[in-house]
Short mmCIF file of C-alpha atoms and ligand atoms in Angstrom, two decimals:
data_model
loop_
_atom_site.label_atom_id
_atom_site.label_comp_id
_atom_site.label_asym_id
_atom_site.label_seq_id
_atom_site.Cartn_x
_atom_site.Cartn_y
_atom_site.Cartn_z
CA MET D 5 2.96 -32.42 -39.06
CA THR D 6 -0.37 -34.40 -39.92
CA GLN D 7 -2.64 -33.02 -43.19
CA LEU D 8 -5.03 -31.46 -40.71
CA ASN D 9 -2.09 -29.15 -38.85
CA LYS D 10 -1.12 -28.34 -42.28
CA ALA D 11 -4.83 -27.76 -43.44
CA ALA D 12 -5.17 -25.40 -40.46
CA MET D 13 -2.50 -23.01 -42.54
CA GLN D 14 -3.74 -23.33 -45.70
CA HIS D 15 -6.65 -20.98 -45.77
CA ASN D 16 -7.24 -19.59 -42.55
CA LEU D 17 -5.02 -16.15 -40.77
CA HIS D 18 -4.03 -16.88 -37.75
CA PRO D 19 -4.47 -13.93 -34.75
CA PHE D 20 -1.25 -12.50 -33.70
CA SER D 21 0.87 -15.21 -35.50
CA ASN D 22 3.38 -14.87 -37.69
CA ASN D 23 1.50 -16.66 -40.16
CA GLN D 24 4.44 -17.86 -42.88
CA GLU D 25 6.50 -19.25 -39.56
CA LEU D 26 3.42 -21.56 -38.99
CA ILE D 27 3.01 -22.74 -42.25
CA ASP D 28 6.43 -24.70 -41.34
CA LYS D 29 5.86 -25.14 -37.71
CA GLY D 30 2.08 -26.27 -38.29
CA VAL D 31 -0.01 -25.68 -35.01
CA ARG D 32 -1.73 -28.13 -32.69
CA VAL D 33 -5.60 -28.67 -33.70
CA ILE D 34 -7.42 -29.03 -30.36
CA GLU D 35 -10.38 -31.49 -30.57
CA ARG D 36 -11.92 -31.01 -27.29
CA GLY D 37 -12.24 -30.41 -23.88
CA GLU D 38 -13.09 -31.51 -20.28
CA GLY D 39 -12.53 -29.42 -16.98
CA ILE D 40 -8.96 -27.75 -17.18
CA TYR D 41 -7.79 -30.37 -20.00
CA ILE D 42 -7.80 -30.09 -23.71
CA TYR D 43 -7.08 -32.85 -26.32
CA ASP D 44 -5.22 -32.26 -29.42
CA THR D 45 -5.97 -34.59 -32.46
CA ASP D 46 -2.50 -36.36 -31.82
CA GLY D 47 -3.83 -37.39 -28.54
CA ASN D 48 -2.14 -35.27 -26.52
CA LYS D 49 -4.08 -34.11 -23.08
CA ILE D 50 -3.03 -30.75 -22.63
CA ILE D 51 -2.98 -28.17 -18.99
CA ASP D 52 -4.81 -25.62 -19.90
CA GLY D 53 -2.86 -22.94 -17.84
CA MET D 54 -4.42 -19.96 -19.34
CA SER D 55 -8.54 -21.13 -19.78
CA GLY D 56 -8.35 -20.75 -23.64
CA LEU D 57 -7.85 -16.40 -23.93
CA TRP D 58 -8.46 -15.70 -19.90
CA CYS D 59 -11.96 -16.67 -20.71
CA THR D 60 -13.19 -20.43 -19.96
CA ASN D 61 -13.54 -19.48 -15.85
CA ILE D 62 -15.82 -22.71 -15.84
CA GLY D 63 -13.75 -24.75 -17.42
CA TYR D 64 -14.62 -27.06 -20.48
CA GLY D 65 -17.25 -29.43 -21.39
CA ARG D 66 -20.22 -27.74 -19.07
CA THR D 67 -23.31 -29.47 -20.87
CA GLU D 68 -25.78 -27.45 -19.05
CA LEU D 69 -24.33 -23.95 -21.31
CA SER D 70 -25.05 -26.35 -24.60
CA ASP D 71 -28.74 -27.47 -23.42
CA VAL D 72 -29.16 -23.57 -23.16
CA ALA D 73 -28.32 -23.09 -26.18
CA LYS D 74 -29.88 -25.48 -28.00
CA ALA D 75 -33.58 -25.02 -26.16
CA GLN D 76 -32.76 -20.94 -27.07
CA MET D 77 -32.07 -21.48 -30.39
CA ASP D 78 -34.96 -23.78 -30.66
CA LYS D 79 -37.10 -21.90 -29.32
CA LEU D 80 -35.97 -18.15 -31.19
CA ALA D 81 -32.11 -18.72 -32.87
CA TYR D 82 -32.35 -14.78 -33.04
CA TYR D 83 -34.05 -11.41 -33.02
CA ASN D 84 -32.55 -7.90 -32.78
CA THR D 85 -33.28 -5.49 -29.99
CA PHE D 86 -33.48 -2.80 -32.33
CA PHE D 87 -36.69 -1.50 -33.41
CA GLN D 88 -38.89 -1.75 -30.08
CA THR D 89 -38.15 -4.94 -29.79
CA SER D 90 -36.33 -7.52 -27.40
CA ASN D 91 -36.30 -11.28 -26.47
CA THR D 92 -37.07 -12.75 -23.19
CA ALA D 93 -33.09 -14.14 -22.65
CA VAL D 94 -31.64 -10.72 -23.10
CA ILE D 95 -34.18 -9.07 -20.39
CA ALA D 96 -32.55 -12.09 -17.93
CA LEU D 97 -29.17 -11.42 -18.61
CA ALA D 98 -29.63 -7.46 -18.40
CA ASN D 99 -31.54 -8.25 -14.81
CA LYS D 100 -28.94 -10.65 -13.67
CA LEU D 101 -26.22 -8.40 -14.68
CA ALA D 102 -27.73 -5.66 -12.64
CA GLU D 103 -27.70 -7.77 -9.68
CA VAL D 104 -24.18 -9.13 -9.54
CA THR D 105 -22.75 -5.69 -9.61
CA PRO D 106 -22.64 -2.86 -6.78
CA SER D 107 -25.87 -1.34 -6.86
CA GLN D 108 -25.00 1.89 -8.96
CA TYR D 109 -24.84 -0.24 -12.34
CA ASN D 110 -27.97 -0.48 -13.53
CA HIS D 111 -27.61 -0.39 -17.31
CA VAL D 112 -25.77 -2.37 -19.90
CA PHE D 113 -25.01 -2.33 -23.67
CA PHE D 114 -24.19 -5.81 -25.31
CA THR D 115 -21.68 -6.14 -27.81
CA GLY D 116 -19.72 -9.69 -29.45
CA SER D 117 -16.83 -9.23 -27.95
CA GLY D 118 -13.96 -7.16 -25.64
CA SER D 119 -13.14 -5.37 -28.42
CA GLU D 120 -16.79 -4.18 -29.41
CA SER D 121 -17.25 -3.29 -25.71
CA CYS D 122 -14.12 -0.58 -26.02
CA ASP D 123 -15.26 0.65 -29.20
CA SER D 124 -18.95 1.01 -27.98
CA MET D 125 -17.25 2.88 -24.62
CA ILE D 126 -15.31 5.24 -26.29
CA ARG D 127 -18.95 5.90 -28.63
CA LEU D 128 -20.62 5.96 -24.84
CA VAL D 129 -18.25 8.31 -22.85
CA ARG D 130 -18.36 11.23 -26.08
CA HIS D 131 -22.26 10.87 -26.76
CA TYR D 132 -22.06 11.43 -22.38
CA TRP D 133 -20.52 14.42 -22.60
CA ARG D 134 -22.34 15.72 -25.28
CA SER D 135 -25.11 15.17 -23.87
CA VAL D 136 -24.47 16.88 -21.11
CA GLY D 137 -23.42 20.09 -22.48
CA LYS D 138 -19.59 19.12 -22.16
CA PRO D 139 -18.95 18.74 -26.01
CA GLN D 140 -14.95 19.66 -25.73
CA LYS D 141 -14.55 16.51 -23.49
CA LYS D 142 -14.01 13.86 -26.01
CA ILE D 143 -9.85 13.09 -25.19
CA LEU D 144 -9.76 9.84 -23.93
CA ILE D 145 -6.51 9.12 -21.85
CA GLY D 146 -5.00 5.33 -22.00
CA ARG D 147 -1.85 3.55 -20.69
CA TRP D 148 1.26 2.34 -22.68
CA ASN D 149 0.92 -1.63 -23.33
CA GLY D 150 -2.70 -1.71 -22.09
CA TYR D 151 -4.79 -3.90 -24.02
CA HIS D 152 -8.08 -3.35 -25.07
CA GLY D 153 -8.97 -5.05 -28.19
CA SER D 154 -7.76 -5.07 -31.66
CA THR D 155 -10.24 -2.95 -33.64
CA ILE D 156 -9.62 0.81 -34.10
CA GLY D 157 -10.68 2.19 -31.02
CA GLY D 158 -9.62 -0.65 -28.94
CA THR D 159 -6.11 -0.64 -30.92
CA SER D 160 -6.58 3.17 -30.62
CA MET D 161 -7.59 3.13 -26.55
CA GLY D 162 -4.80 0.14 -25.82
CA GLY D 163 -1.06 1.10 -25.99
CA MET D 164 0.84 -1.82 -27.81
CA LYS D 165 2.76 0.14 -30.20
CA SER D 166 3.56 -2.55 -32.78
CA MET D 167 -0.12 -2.63 -33.04
CA HIS D 168 -0.08 1.04 -33.74
CA GLU D 169 2.20 0.90 -36.69
CA GLN D 170 0.14 -1.54 -38.49
CA GLY D 171 -2.80 0.47 -38.40
CA ASP D 172 -1.73 3.88 -38.52
CA LEU D 173 -3.25 4.56 -35.32
CA PRO D 174 -4.40 5.85 -32.83
CA ILE D 175 -7.42 7.82 -33.94
CA ALA D 176 -7.51 11.54 -32.84
CA ASN D 177 -7.82 12.73 -28.71
CA ILE D 178 -7.00 9.31 -27.71
CA THR D 179 -3.31 9.58 -25.65
CA HIS D 180 -1.50 7.13 -23.44
CA ILE D 181 0.54 7.45 -19.77
CA GLU D 182 3.48 5.04 -18.81
CA GLN D 183 1.98 2.21 -16.59
CA PRO D 184 2.10 1.55 -12.93
CA ALA D 185 4.88 -0.86 -13.54
CA TYR D 186 7.21 -1.34 -10.53
CA TYR D 187 9.44 -3.93 -11.67
CA GLU D 188 10.77 -1.89 -14.67
CA LEU D 189 9.81 1.55 -13.81
CA HIS D 190 10.67 1.95 -10.17
CA GLU D 191 13.91 4.24 -8.83
CA ALA D 192 16.50 2.85 -6.54
CA GLY D 193 14.98 2.59 -3.09
CA GLU D 194 11.13 3.84 -4.23
CA THR D 195 8.46 1.64 -1.96
CA PRO D 196 5.85 -0.10 -4.14
CA GLU D 197 3.58 2.33 -2.17
CA ALA D 198 5.36 5.71 -2.76
CA PHE D 199 5.69 4.70 -6.91
CA GLY D 200 1.62 3.72 -7.41
CA LEU D 201 1.12 7.29 -6.16
CA LYS D 202 3.76 8.86 -8.60
CA ALA D 203 2.63 6.17 -11.18
CA ALA D 204 -0.79 8.02 -10.70
CA ASN D 205 0.22 11.00 -10.65
CA TRP D 206 1.45 10.94 -14.32
CA LEU D 207 -2.14 10.53 -14.75
CA GLU D 208 -2.72 14.51 -13.10
CA GLU D 209 0.24 15.52 -15.63
CA LYS D 210 -1.61 14.38 -18.73
CA ILE D 211 -4.69 15.65 -17.41
CA LEU D 212 -3.16 19.04 -16.94
CA GLU D 213 -1.20 18.59 -20.23
CA VAL D 214 -3.81 18.82 -22.59
CA GLY D 215 -6.53 20.94 -20.24
CA ALA D 216 -8.93 18.85 -17.81
CA ASP D 217 -11.81 20.68 -20.08
CA ASN D 218 -10.94 18.46 -22.87
CA VAL D 219 -10.51 15.40 -21.17
CA ALA D 220 -13.59 12.75 -20.92
CA ALA D 221 -12.25 9.72 -19.32
CA PHE D 222 -8.99 7.55 -18.08
CA VAL D 223 -9.31 3.76 -19.50
CA ALA D 224 -7.46 1.25 -17.96
CA GLU D 225 -7.46 -2.20 -16.45
CA PRO D 226 -7.28 -3.22 -12.82
CA ILE D 227 -4.71 -5.39 -13.62
CA GLN D 228 -2.72 -5.46 -17.20
CA GLY D 229 -3.46 -8.69 -18.70
CA ALA D 230 -1.92 -8.92 -22.02
CA GLY D 231 0.78 -6.37 -21.45
CA GLY D 232 2.33 -9.24 -19.18
CA VAL D 233 0.14 -9.20 -15.80
CA ILE D 234 1.20 -5.56 -14.85
CA ILE D 235 -0.41 -5.49 -10.49
CA PRO D 236 -0.40 -2.18 -9.42
CA PRO D 237 0.59 -1.22 -6.11
CA SER D 238 -2.30 -0.54 -3.42
CA THR D 239 -1.93 3.01 -3.40
CA TYR D 240 -2.21 3.42 -7.12
CA TRP D 241 -5.72 2.80 -7.91
CA PRO D 242 -7.28 5.21 -4.72
CA ARG D 243 -5.22 7.85 -6.10
CA ILE D 244 -6.29 7.65 -9.65
CA GLN D 245 -10.04 7.91 -8.50
CA GLU D 246 -9.24 10.96 -6.45
CA ILE D 247 -7.30 13.10 -9.37
CA CYS D 248 -10.50 11.73 -11.47
CA ARG D 249 -12.78 13.11 -9.01
CA GLN D 250 -10.79 16.04 -8.82
CA TYR D 251 -10.90 16.47 -12.62
CA ASP D 252 -14.09 15.22 -13.59
CA VAL D 253 -12.55 12.48 -15.54
CA LEU D 254 -14.63 9.55 -15.91
CA ILE D 255 -13.54 6.46 -14.74
CA VAL D 256 -13.94 3.44 -17.39
CA SER D 257 -12.30 -0.24 -16.07
CA ASP D 258 -11.97 -2.40 -19.03
CA GLU D 259 -12.88 -5.70 -16.86
CA VAL D 260 -12.47 -7.97 -19.91
CA ILE D 261 -10.25 -10.18 -18.03
CA CYS D 262 -10.50 -9.70 -14.40
CA GLY D 263 -14.60 -9.32 -14.44
CA PHE D 264 -16.90 -12.24 -12.81
CA GLY D 265 -14.10 -13.87 -10.44
CA ARG D 266 -10.65 -14.08 -11.70
CA THR D 267 -9.41 -11.58 -9.33
CA GLY D 268 -11.47 -13.21 -6.11
CA ASN D 269 -14.11 -10.60 -6.04
CA TRP D 270 -17.20 -10.09 -8.95
CA PHE D 271 -15.25 -7.44 -10.35
CA GLY D 272 -11.75 -6.41 -10.49
CA PHE D 273 -12.43 -2.84 -9.16
CA GLU D 274 -13.77 -4.71 -6.17
CA THR D 275 -10.44 -5.93 -5.41
CA PHE D 276 -8.78 -2.68 -5.99
CA GLY D 277 -11.05 -0.53 -3.97
CA PHE D 278 -12.71 2.13 -6.73
CA GLU D 279 -15.41 2.85 -8.38
CA PRO D 280 -15.29 3.39 -12.39
CA ASP D 281 -18.24 5.29 -13.74
CA ILE D 282 -18.50 2.71 -16.89
CA PHE D 283 -16.74 -1.27 -17.34
CA THR D 284 -16.19 -3.04 -20.21
CA PHE D 285 -16.33 -6.54 -19.82
CA ALA D 286 -16.31 -9.42 -22.27
CA LYS D 287 -14.61 -13.35 -21.99
CA GLY D 288 -15.78 -14.52 -18.42
CA VAL D 289 -19.42 -13.48 -18.89
CA THR D 290 -19.74 -16.54 -21.20
CA SER D 291 -16.56 -18.40 -19.95
CA GLY D 292 -15.64 -18.35 -23.80
CA TYR D 293 -18.59 -20.67 -24.43
CA GLN D 294 -20.43 -17.82 -26.53
CA PRO D 295 -18.97 -14.63 -27.90
CA LEU D 296 -20.46 -11.94 -26.06
CA GLY D 297 -19.42 -8.51 -24.11
CA GLY D 298 -20.42 -5.39 -23.14
CA VAL D 299 -20.07 -2.15 -21.66
CA MET D 300 -22.04 -1.38 -18.15
CA LEU D 301 -22.55 1.91 -16.81
CA SER D 302 -23.22 3.75 -13.22
CA ASP D 303 -26.40 5.11 -12.79
CA ARG D 304 -24.50 9.02 -13.55
CA VAL D 305 -23.91 7.80 -16.77
CA ALA D 306 -26.64 5.84 -17.94
CA ALA D 307 -28.72 9.25 -17.08
CA GLY D 308 -26.81 11.38 -19.49
CA VAL D 309 -26.76 8.69 -22.46
CA LEU D 310 -30.99 8.58 -22.05
CA GLN D 311 -31.36 12.24 -21.83
CA GLY D 312 -28.96 12.84 -25.10
CA GLY D 313 -31.53 11.21 -27.53
CA GLU D 314 -31.35 8.71 -29.94
CA LEU D 315 -28.65 6.39 -29.33
CA GLN D 316 -26.49 6.14 -33.18
CA HIS D 317 -24.51 3.21 -32.53
CA GLY D 318 -25.57 -0.72 -32.43
CA PHE D 319 -24.72 -4.11 -33.36
CA THR D 320 -26.64 -6.99 -34.95
CA TYR D 321 -26.08 -9.36 -32.70
CA SER D 322 -26.39 -6.61 -29.38
CA GLY D 323 -28.67 -8.82 -27.29
CA HIS D 324 -28.25 -11.90 -29.24
CA PRO D 325 -30.93 -15.03 -27.54
CA VAL D 326 -28.96 -17.45 -27.96
CA THR D 327 -25.49 -15.95 -26.57
CA SER D 328 -27.24 -14.12 -23.58
CA ALA D 329 -28.40 -17.43 -22.79
CA VAL D 330 -25.44 -19.22 -22.48
CA ALA D 331 -24.44 -15.55 -20.57
CA LEU D 332 -27.27 -16.40 -17.68
CA LYS D 333 -26.55 -19.91 -17.26
CA ASN D 334 -22.61 -19.29 -16.63
CA LEU D 335 -23.62 -16.26 -14.08
CA GLU D 336 -26.42 -18.66 -12.45
CA ILE D 337 -23.24 -21.12 -11.99
CA LEU D 338 -20.90 -18.64 -11.04
CA GLN D 339 -23.65 -18.09 -8.00
CA GLU D 340 -24.41 -21.59 -7.38
CA GLU D 341 -21.26 -23.20 -7.10
CA GLN D 342 -19.59 -19.79 -5.09
CA ILE D 343 -17.03 -19.90 -7.67
CA VAL D 344 -15.91 -16.49 -6.80
CA GLU D 345 -16.22 -16.71 -3.23
CA ARG D 346 -14.35 -19.91 -3.50
CA VAL D 347 -11.66 -18.46 -5.70
CA ARG D 348 -11.42 -15.57 -3.05
CA ASP D 349 -11.26 -17.78 0.01
CA ASP D 350 -9.69 -21.10 -0.97
CA ILE D 351 -8.43 -22.06 -4.40
CA ALA D 352 -6.54 -18.40 -4.71
CA PRO D 353 -4.66 -18.42 -2.02
CA TYR D 354 -3.43 -21.72 -2.27
CA PHE D 355 -2.42 -21.08 -5.76
CA GLN D 356 -0.71 -18.14 -5.24
CA GLN D 357 0.75 -19.77 -2.20
CA ARG D 358 2.37 -22.76 -4.21
CA TRP D 359 2.82 -20.31 -7.15
CA GLN D 360 5.49 -18.52 -5.12
CA GLU D 361 6.91 -21.88 -3.49
CA THR D 362 7.30 -23.40 -7.17
CA PHE D 363 9.27 -20.32 -8.48
CA ALA D 364 10.53 -18.19 -6.14
CA PRO D 365 13.61 -21.01 -5.84
CA PHE D 366 14.56 -20.90 -9.50
CA ALA D 367 17.91 -19.01 -10.21
CA HIS D 368 16.03 -17.74 -13.41
CA ALA D 369 12.90 -16.47 -12.35
CA ASP D 370 12.24 -13.41 -10.78
CA ASP D 371 9.14 -11.08 -10.06
CA VAL D 372 7.32 -13.95 -8.95
CA ARG D 373 3.73 -12.32 -8.49
CA GLY D 374 0.16 -12.58 -8.59
CA CYS D 375 -3.36 -11.74 -8.10
CA GLY D 376 -6.26 -14.12 -7.64
CA MET D 377 -6.18 -16.39 -10.35
CA ILE D 378 -3.71 -14.41 -12.04
CA ALA D 379 0.27 -15.47 -11.50
CA SER D 380 3.34 -14.43 -13.77
CA PHE D 381 6.86 -14.43 -13.32
CA LYS D 382 9.69 -13.09 -15.31
CA VAL D 383 12.32 -15.69 -17.14
CA VAL D 384 16.20 -13.26 -15.60
CA LYS D 385 19.40 -13.95 -16.44
CA ALA D 386 20.10 -13.05 -12.78
CA LYS D 387 17.64 -12.03 -9.96
CA GLY D 388 17.01 -8.39 -10.94
CA GLU D 389 18.84 -8.60 -14.42
CA PRO D 390 16.85 -9.26 -17.24
CA PHE D 391 18.11 -11.34 -20.59
CA SER D 392 19.87 -9.23 -23.52
CA ASP D 393 16.70 -10.02 -25.56
CA PRO D 394 13.78 -10.42 -23.17
CA ALA D 395 11.08 -11.60 -25.50
CA ARG D 396 13.29 -14.68 -27.28
CA ALA D 397 14.08 -15.76 -23.78
CA GLY D 398 10.22 -15.62 -22.92
CA SER D 399 9.08 -17.39 -25.63
CA LEU D 400 11.87 -20.08 -25.80
CA CYS D 401 10.86 -21.01 -22.06
CA LYS D 402 6.81 -20.90 -23.27
CA ASP D 403 7.33 -23.47 -26.20
CA ILE D 404 9.64 -25.93 -23.32
CA PHE D 405 6.09 -26.02 -21.34
CA PHE D 406 3.89 -26.42 -24.60
CA GLY D 407 5.71 -29.00 -25.94
CA ASN D 408 5.61 -30.51 -22.26
CA ASN D 409 1.72 -30.08 -23.07
CA LEU D 410 0.73 -27.00 -20.57
CA ILE D 411 -0.55 -24.29 -21.81
CA PHE D 412 0.76 -20.96 -20.56
CA ARG D 413 1.83 -17.71 -22.22
CA SER D 414 4.84 -15.42 -22.54
CA THR D 415 4.35 -11.42 -22.82
CA VAL D 416 7.83 -10.64 -23.59
CA ASP D 417 10.22 -12.25 -20.49
CA ASN D 418 6.44 -12.73 -18.55
CA ILE D 419 5.44 -16.03 -18.17
CA ILE D 420 1.90 -16.16 -17.65
CA CYS D 421 -0.68 -18.74 -16.13
CA ALA D 422 -4.51 -17.78 -15.44
CA PRO D 423 -6.56 -20.88 -14.94
CA PRO D 424 -10.07 -22.32 -15.33
CA LEU D 425 -11.51 -20.77 -11.94
CA VAL D 426 -12.51 -24.29 -10.95
CA ILE D 427 -9.20 -25.97 -10.64
CA THR D 428 -8.79 -27.74 -8.10
CA LYS D 429 -5.91 -27.95 -5.44
CA ALA D 430 -4.92 -31.39 -6.75
CA GLU D 431 -4.66 -30.08 -10.21
CA ILE D 432 -3.20 -27.09 -8.96
CA ASP D 433 -0.42 -29.45 -7.92
CA GLU D 434 -0.25 -31.27 -10.72
CA MET D 435 -0.03 -28.30 -12.95
CA LEU D 436 2.73 -26.95 -10.61
CA ALA D 437 4.98 -29.67 -10.96
CA LEU D 438 5.04 -29.85 -14.93
CA ALA D 439 5.76 -26.32 -14.78
CA ALA D 440 8.45 -26.85 -12.48
CA LYS D 441 9.76 -29.43 -14.32
CA SER D 442 9.90 -27.40 -17.58
CA LEU D 443 11.59 -24.51 -15.78
CA ALA D 444 14.06 -26.57 -15.24
CA GLU D 445 14.66 -27.95 -18.66
CA PHE D 446 14.46 -24.43 -20.17
CA GLU D 447 17.27 -23.20 -17.00
CA GLN D 448 19.15 -26.51 -17.73
CA ASN D 449 19.38 -26.55 -22.09
CA VAL D 450 18.34 -23.14 -22.76
CA VAL D 451 19.50 -20.72 -20.83
CA PRO D 452 23.49 -21.76 -21.21
CA THR D 453 22.85 -20.94 -25.33
CA LEU D 454 21.33 -17.69 -24.32
CA LEU D 455 23.90 -16.71 -21.85
CA ALA D 456 26.82 -18.05 -24.60
CA GLU D 457 24.81 -16.19 -27.39
CA GLU D 458 24.84 -12.82 -25.35
CA ALA D 459 28.71 -13.39 -24.80
CA ALA D 460 29.46 -13.87 -27.76
CA THR D 461 27.80 -10.01 -28.52
CA ALA D 462 29.54 -8.52 -26.03
CA LYS D 463 32.84 -9.39 -27.66
C1 PLP T 501 -9.14 -9.70 -24.48
C2 PLP T 501 -9.23 -8.52 -24.39
C3 PLP T 501 -10.04 -7.76 -24.83
C4 PLP T 501 -10.49 -7.79 -26.27
O1 PLP T 501 -11.61 -8.81 -26.17
P1 PLP T 501 -11.97 -9.43 -27.76
O2 PLP T 501 -13.16 -10.45 -27.33
O3 PLP T 501 -10.65 -10.34 -27.73
O4 PLP T 501 -12.61 -8.71 -28.94
C5 PLP T 501 -10.06 -6.20 -24.26
N1 PLP T 501 -9.82 -5.89 -23.26
C6 PLP T 501 -8.81 -6.80 -22.43
C7 PLP T 501 -8.46 -6.44 -21.18
C8 PLP T 501 -8.76 -7.75 -22.30
O5 PLP T 501 -7.91 -8.72 -22.25
#
């Protein structure tokens, strides 16, 4: 371990990390990035198969973004949007968002992150129902294993029990239903389509249980990302929409991962065939070059919020000129280079086909799946049979990938990949060849140990 790697752990508490363990294990210090590659201070060239944290969609090193950041900083580094003021950058960004979203979305509230967006969404949902004379509609329904960020509201809205435990959460009037996880939850002989309807109907059961008059919104990611790439069957979202309309419950789509092209359309709700009343975004809006998020309101919700008097909510950095200028440039690049269309028509179909071909043949890979530029498979004891400690298996597998200078992520036994949207076919081939080599190493070097351990504990 170099001095720098040790120094990284001296004063900085790392998020979602066992900091005590990291002191011994050390960290890799990433120094620069170019396209889909990042480079560490030990001189390794690493393929970033996760786009940072699902965000560097246009890849690293796009100097157009640093150019606009510098120009904006030189012109106006900061001003707020609180007291009857605005700035040219945020006006242009809000216009652009109204342009790239379907016609019914014309109002946006800006934040600094996905978590702040989810917190703001909770505030706006409750404010909306008060404004339209239904203040008793307060309950938001999320899903177990959903992820909506790490703030108090975001953690509450999400369904990560380990996060709830550390924060004494969720806050009041947030409740959860089971996720549309076909692989884990379907019954023998049940088709994905039938399961999708059943999973959607869990929402109706919950609404009836707590009383439709009390339910403000249903909040979910189109595809659960951090929860392990759970792609709902095609029947799920249309039925969810039907239920929400029937009981006058707002639909909130958390587009922090799916937004801005990841699934092959500008937004995940377009891919899955529903129309949210509100959606949250962050990550891909700036390709991670600056911290920025937001909440986009449909005209119906915006009208309610507008008639509600003064909005008692805001952040110092809501509508920050520099982050706004960078987001605008990023969206212009997505448009000019037709990156979303390219994902949909060309690169995602290729990626998904190659993903299947690469992993389906492995004895210890199962549930090989994907959508757009998100893909995953499970490491398993045998097809249909998980390891007895699935999280350990997933983590050991991911470590091998990491050791081979390929960044994938593991969630329980899911191995996850979400590369930059600008990845080329040749780079996909390079990435998957390295992934196949890494998985073969896992099967050869780690699986026998895991199986021996299982046999020993079974005795
Ligand atoms: C990452 C993520 C968030 C939180 O975003 P931060 O910028 O990390 O606060 C919220 N929702 C979803 C779906 C995410 O993937």
